[in-house]
PDB file of C-alpha atoms in Angstrom:
ATOM      1  CA  MET A   1       0.000   0.000   0.000  1.00  0.00           C
ATOM      2  CA  TYR A   2       1.447   3.340  -1.052  1.00  0.00           C
ATOM      3  CA  ARG A   3       0.850   6.769   0.446  1.00  0.00           C
ATOM      4  CA  LEU A   4       1.990  10.334  -0.184  1.00  0.00           C
ATOM      5  CA  GLU A   5       3.511  12.156   2.752  1.00  0.00           C
ATOM      6  CA  MET A   6       4.387  15.803   3.263  1.00  0.00           C
ATOM      7  CA  THR A   7       5.271  18.123   6.132  1.00  0.00           C
ATOM      8  CA  ASP A   8       3.151  21.268   6.508  1.00  0.00           C
ATOM      9  CA  ASP A   9       4.237  24.754   7.588  1.00  0.00           C
ATOM     10  CA  LEU A  10       3.700  23.806  11.259  1.00  0.00           C
ATOM     11  CA  GLY A  11       5.902  20.704  11.034  1.00  0.00           C
ATOM     12  CA  ARG A  12       2.995  18.248  11.029  1.00  0.00           C
ATOM     13  CA  ILE A  13       3.270  15.199   8.792  1.00  0.00           C
ATOM     14  CA  LEU A  14       0.280  14.884   6.492  1.00  0.00           C
ATOM     15  CA  SER A  15      -0.374  11.584   4.765  1.00  0.00           C
ATOM     16  CA  TYR A  16      -2.685  10.512   1.950  1.00  0.00           C
ATOM     17  CA  PRO A  17      -3.078   6.794   1.182  1.00  0.00           C
ATOM     18  CA  LEU A  18      -3.303   5.851  -2.482  1.00  0.00           C
ATOM     19  CA  LYS A  19      -5.819   3.278  -3.699  1.00  0.00           C
ATOM     20  CA  GLU A  20      -4.428  -0.201  -4.296  1.00  0.00           C
ATOM     21  CA  GLN A  21      -5.722  -0.101  -7.853  1.00  0.00           C
ATOM     22  CA  GLY A  22      -6.622   2.685 -10.269  1.00  0.00           C
ATOM     23  CA  ALA A  23      -6.026   6.365 -10.829  1.00  0.00           C
ATOM     24  CA  VAL A  24      -5.674   9.113  -8.213  1.00  0.00           C
ATOM     25  CA  SER A  25      -6.080  12.626  -9.611  1.00  0.00           C
ATOM     26  CA  VAL A  26      -4.332  15.678  -8.148  1.00  0.00           C
ATOM     27  CA  GLY A  27      -5.109  19.336  -8.771  1.00  0.00           C
ATOM     28  CA  ARG A  28      -6.744  22.547  -7.617  1.00  0.00           C
ATOM     29  CA  GLN A  29     -10.234  21.582  -8.824  1.00  0.00           C
ATOM     30  CA  GLU A  30     -12.573  20.090  -6.191  1.00  0.00           C
ATOM     31  CA  SER A  31     -13.318  17.038  -8.369  1.00  0.00           C
ATOM     32  CA  ASN A  32      -9.761  15.694  -7.842  1.00  0.00           C
ATOM     33  CA  ASP A  33      -8.990  12.946  -5.337  1.00  0.00           C
ATOM     34  CA  ILE A  34      -6.257  15.128  -3.802  1.00  0.00           C
ATOM     35  CA  VAL A  35      -7.005  18.855  -3.840  1.00  0.00           C
ATOM     36  CA  LEU A  36      -4.083  21.280  -3.530  1.00  0.00           C
ATOM     37  CA  LEU A  37      -5.354  24.800  -2.936  1.00  0.00           C
ATOM     38  CA  ASP A  38      -2.531  26.890  -4.354  1.00  0.00           C
ATOM     39  CA  LYS A  39      -2.176  28.880  -7.580  1.00  0.00           C
ATOM     40  CA  SER A  40       1.037  26.992  -8.424  1.00  0.00           C
ATOM     41  CA  VAL A  41      -1.118  23.891  -8.990  1.00  0.00           C
ATOM     42  CA  SER A  42      -3.190  23.467 -12.155  1.00  0.00           C
ATOM     43  CA  ARG A  43      -6.881  22.550 -11.958  1.00  0.00           C
ATOM     44  CA  GLN A  44      -6.002  19.061 -13.183  1.00  0.00           C
ATOM     45  CA  HIS A  45      -2.285  18.792 -12.464  1.00  0.00           C
ATOM     46  CA  CYS A  46      -1.331  15.096 -12.512  1.00  0.00           C
ATOM     47  CA  ILE A  47      -2.485  11.522 -12.067  1.00  0.00           C
ATOM     48  CA  PHE A  48      -1.004   8.716  -9.986  1.00  0.00           C
ATOM     49  CA  HIS A  49      -1.560   5.285 -11.572  1.00  0.00           C
ATOM     50  CA  VAL A  50      -1.547   2.482  -9.005  1.00  0.00           C
ATOM     51  CA  ASP A  51      -1.496  -1.172  -9.964  1.00  0.00           C
ATOM     52  CA  GLY A  52      -1.063  -3.308  -6.849  1.00  0.00           C
ATOM     53  CA  ASP A  53       2.661  -3.223  -6.115  1.00  0.00           C
ATOM     54  CA  SER A  54       3.594  -0.526  -8.634  1.00  0.00           C
ATOM     55  CA  VAL A  55       2.828   3.170  -8.922  1.00  0.00           C
ATOM     56  CA  ALA A  56       3.554   5.742 -11.622  1.00  0.00           C
ATOM     57  CA  ILE A  57       2.821   9.436 -12.102  1.00  0.00           C
ATOM     58  CA  GLU A  58       1.750  11.324 -15.217  1.00  0.00           C
ATOM     59  CA  ASP A  59       1.655  15.094 -15.719  1.00  0.00           C
ATOM     60  CA  SER A  60      -1.739  16.276 -17.040  1.00  0.00           C
ATOM     61  CA  ALA A  61      -0.196  19.074 -19.146  1.00  0.00           C
ATOM     62  CA  SER A  62       0.089  21.261 -16.052  1.00  0.00           C
ATOM     63  CA  VAL A  63       1.573  24.756 -16.253  1.00  0.00           C
ATOM     64  CA  ASN A  64       4.300  24.228 -13.633  1.00  0.00           C
ATOM     65  CA  GLY A  65       4.929  20.549 -14.301  1.00  0.00           C
ATOM     66  CA  VAL A  66       5.745  17.656 -12.010  1.00  0.00           C
ATOM     67  CA  LEU A  67       9.227  16.907 -10.722  1.00  0.00           C
ATOM     68  CA  VAL A  68      10.357  13.467  -9.611  1.00  0.00           C
ATOM     69  CA  GLY A  69      13.740  13.388  -7.921  1.00  0.00           C
ATOM     70  CA  GLY A  70      14.340  16.970  -9.062  1.00  0.00           C
ATOM     71  CA  GLN A  71      13.708  16.200 -12.751  1.00  0.00           C
ATOM     72  CA  ARG A  72      10.682  17.433 -14.669  1.00  0.00           C
ATOM     73  CA  ILE A  73       8.786  14.511 -16.173  1.00  0.00           C
ATOM     74  CA  SER A  74       7.236  14.436 -19.640  1.00  0.00           C
ATOM     75  CA  THR A  75       5.847  10.890 -19.764  1.00  0.00           C
ATOM     76  CA  ARG A  76       4.303   8.438 -17.315  1.00  0.00           C
ATOM     77  CA  THR A  77       7.091   7.813 -14.818  1.00  0.00           C
ATOM     78  CA  PRO A  78       7.425   4.831 -12.451  1.00  0.00           C
ATOM     79  CA  LEU A  79       7.851   5.751  -8.791  1.00  0.00           C
ATOM     80  CA  HIS A  80       9.716   3.995  -6.009  1.00  0.00           C
ATOM     81  CA  ARG A  81       9.591   4.104  -2.225  1.00  0.00           C
ATOM     82  CA  GLY A  82      11.124   7.359  -0.948  1.00  0.00           C
ATOM     83  CA  ASP A  83      10.883   9.254  -4.250  1.00  0.00           C
ATOM     84  CA  GLU A  84      10.412  13.009  -3.907  1.00  0.00           C
ATOM     85  CA  ILE A  85       7.505  14.349  -5.984  1.00  0.00           C
ATOM     86  CA  ILE A  86       7.050  18.100  -6.417  1.00  0.00           C
ATOM     87  CA  ILE A  87       3.638  19.324  -7.538  1.00  0.00           C
ATOM     88  CA  GLY A  88       3.539  23.115  -7.749  1.00  0.00           C
ATOM     89  CA  GLU A  89       4.903  24.330  -4.405  1.00  0.00           C
ATOM     90  CA  TYR A  90       4.131  21.037  -2.630  1.00  0.00           C
ATOM     91  CA  ARG A  91       6.803  18.461  -1.860  1.00  0.00           C
ATOM     92  CA  PHE A  92       5.621  14.904  -1.294  1.00  0.00           C
ATOM     93  CA  PHE A  93       7.482  11.674  -0.613  1.00  0.00           C
ATOM     94  CA  LEU A  94       6.221   8.268  -1.669  1.00  0.00           C
ATOM     95  CA  ARG A  95       5.933   5.944   1.316  1.00  0.00           C
ATOM     96  CA  VAL A  96       4.779   2.362   1.738  1.00  0.00           C
ATOM     97  CA  GLY A  97       2.082   1.389   4.252  1.00  0.00           C
ATOM     98  CA  GLY A  98      -1.110   2.933   5.565  1.00  0.00           C
ATOM     99  CA  ASN A  99      -4.803   2.260   5.365  1.00  0.00           C
ATOM    100  CA  VAL A 100      -7.113   3.338   2.580  1.00  0.00           C
ATOM    101  CA  ASP A 101     -10.570   4.772   3.081  1.00  0.00           C
ATOM    102  CA  ASP A 102     -12.153   5.062  -0.377  1.00  0.00           C
ATOM    103  CA  ASP A 103     -14.309   7.955   0.805  1.00  0.00           C
ATOM    104  CA  THR A 104     -11.316   9.992   1.984  1.00  0.00           C
ATOM    105  CA  LYS A 105     -10.570  13.216   0.179  1.00  0.00           C
ATOM    106  CA  GLN A 106      -7.573  15.257   1.243  1.00  0.00           C
ATOM    107  CA  THR A 107      -7.259  19.000   0.726  1.00  0.00           C
ATOM    108  CA  PHE A 108      -3.968  20.792   1.344  1.00  0.00           C
ATOM    109  CA  VAL A 109      -3.936  24.568   1.748  1.00  0.00           C
ATOM    110  CA  GLY A 110      -0.910  26.843   1.432  1.00  0.00           C
ATOM    111  CA  ASN A 111       2.723  26.279   0.609  1.00  0.00           C
ATOM    112  CA  LEU A 112       5.510  24.221   2.071  1.00  0.00           C
ATOM    113  CA  PRO A 113       8.672  25.897   3.288  1.00  0.00           C
TER     114      PRO A 113
END
């Protein structure tokens, strides 16, 4: 089970579990699975593709792009445990473990330091 983890401005660790199967959308628009409320994030910024024991990320033609390990991606890119993923001003790390609640929707407000 994969999850995205970030530290907020107050030093709290925020975590979002990814589904075991399927797509997880990220963006500023409320219809996304993960909503990032910052102008550096496009309405439909990127998609995580999860298939059991593998996960990849794909940029949805966002304005500011997606960086994995400091490199801007242009195609669907496989991810590995511990990878740093930058979406707009947000910095996430891919972690393994956690529980999934299919009805969970996570909204992040503001920027990371």
